[in-house]
Coordinates of C-alpha atoms in Angstrom, one line a residue:
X1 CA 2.6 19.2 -3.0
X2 CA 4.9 15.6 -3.3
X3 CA 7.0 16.8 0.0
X4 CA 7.2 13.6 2.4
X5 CA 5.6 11.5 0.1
X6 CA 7.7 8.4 -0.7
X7 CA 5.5 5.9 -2.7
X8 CA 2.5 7.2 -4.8
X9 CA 0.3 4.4 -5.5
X10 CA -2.1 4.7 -9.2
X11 CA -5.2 2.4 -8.2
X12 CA -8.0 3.6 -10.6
X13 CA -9.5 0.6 -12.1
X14 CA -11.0 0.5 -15.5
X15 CA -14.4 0.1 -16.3
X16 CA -13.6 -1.9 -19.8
X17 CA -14.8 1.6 -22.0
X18 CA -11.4 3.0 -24.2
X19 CA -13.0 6.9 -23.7
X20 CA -12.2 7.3 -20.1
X21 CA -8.7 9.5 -19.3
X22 CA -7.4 6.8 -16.9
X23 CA -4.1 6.1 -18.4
X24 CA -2.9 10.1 -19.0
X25 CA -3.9 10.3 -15.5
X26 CA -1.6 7.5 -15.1
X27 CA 0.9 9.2 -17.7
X28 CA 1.1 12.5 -15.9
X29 CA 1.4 10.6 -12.3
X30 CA 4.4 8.6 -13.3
X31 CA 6.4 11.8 -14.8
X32 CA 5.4 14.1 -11.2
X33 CA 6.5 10.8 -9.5
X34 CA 10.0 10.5 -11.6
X35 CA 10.3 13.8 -11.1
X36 CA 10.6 14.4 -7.7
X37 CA 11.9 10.4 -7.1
X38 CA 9.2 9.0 -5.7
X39 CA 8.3 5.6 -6.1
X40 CA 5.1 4.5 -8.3
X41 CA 3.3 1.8 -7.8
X42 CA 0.5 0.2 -9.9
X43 CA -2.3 -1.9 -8.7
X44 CA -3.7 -4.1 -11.5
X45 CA -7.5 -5.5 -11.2
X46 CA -9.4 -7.4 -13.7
X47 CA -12.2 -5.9 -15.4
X48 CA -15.6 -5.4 -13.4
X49 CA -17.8 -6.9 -16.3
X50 CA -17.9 -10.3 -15.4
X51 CA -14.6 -10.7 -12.9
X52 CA -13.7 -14.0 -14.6
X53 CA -11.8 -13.2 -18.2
X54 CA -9.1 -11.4 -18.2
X55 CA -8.3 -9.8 -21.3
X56 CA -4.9 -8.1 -21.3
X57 CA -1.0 -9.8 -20.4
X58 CA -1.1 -11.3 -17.3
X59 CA 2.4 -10.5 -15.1
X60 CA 4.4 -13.9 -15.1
X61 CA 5.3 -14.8 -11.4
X62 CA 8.7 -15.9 -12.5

């Protein structure tokens, strides 16, 4: 299923509710990926509630 893949890229964003399976999707992704040395990537979005706040730790730049 992974052959000739070489980046696998987890880009579900959340919906701000704690009940969805989001991150054990994300858990189970990242061990398939590690286990057959592919790369994983993450894309990060802010919260679709209001777009402005975000409430979680931000990646410094540096």
């Amino acid at each position: 299923m992974f052959k000739g893949i070489g980046v696998l890229v987890f880009d579900i964003q959340d919906i701000g509710t704690r009940f969805y399976i989001y991150i054990g999707t994300m858990k189970n992704s990242m061990e398939a990926a590690a286990k057959y040395g592919i790369e994983f990537i993450v894309l990060n979005r802010p919260n679709p509630i209001n777009g402005i706040q975000v409430e979680c730790p931000v990646l410094d730049s540096n």
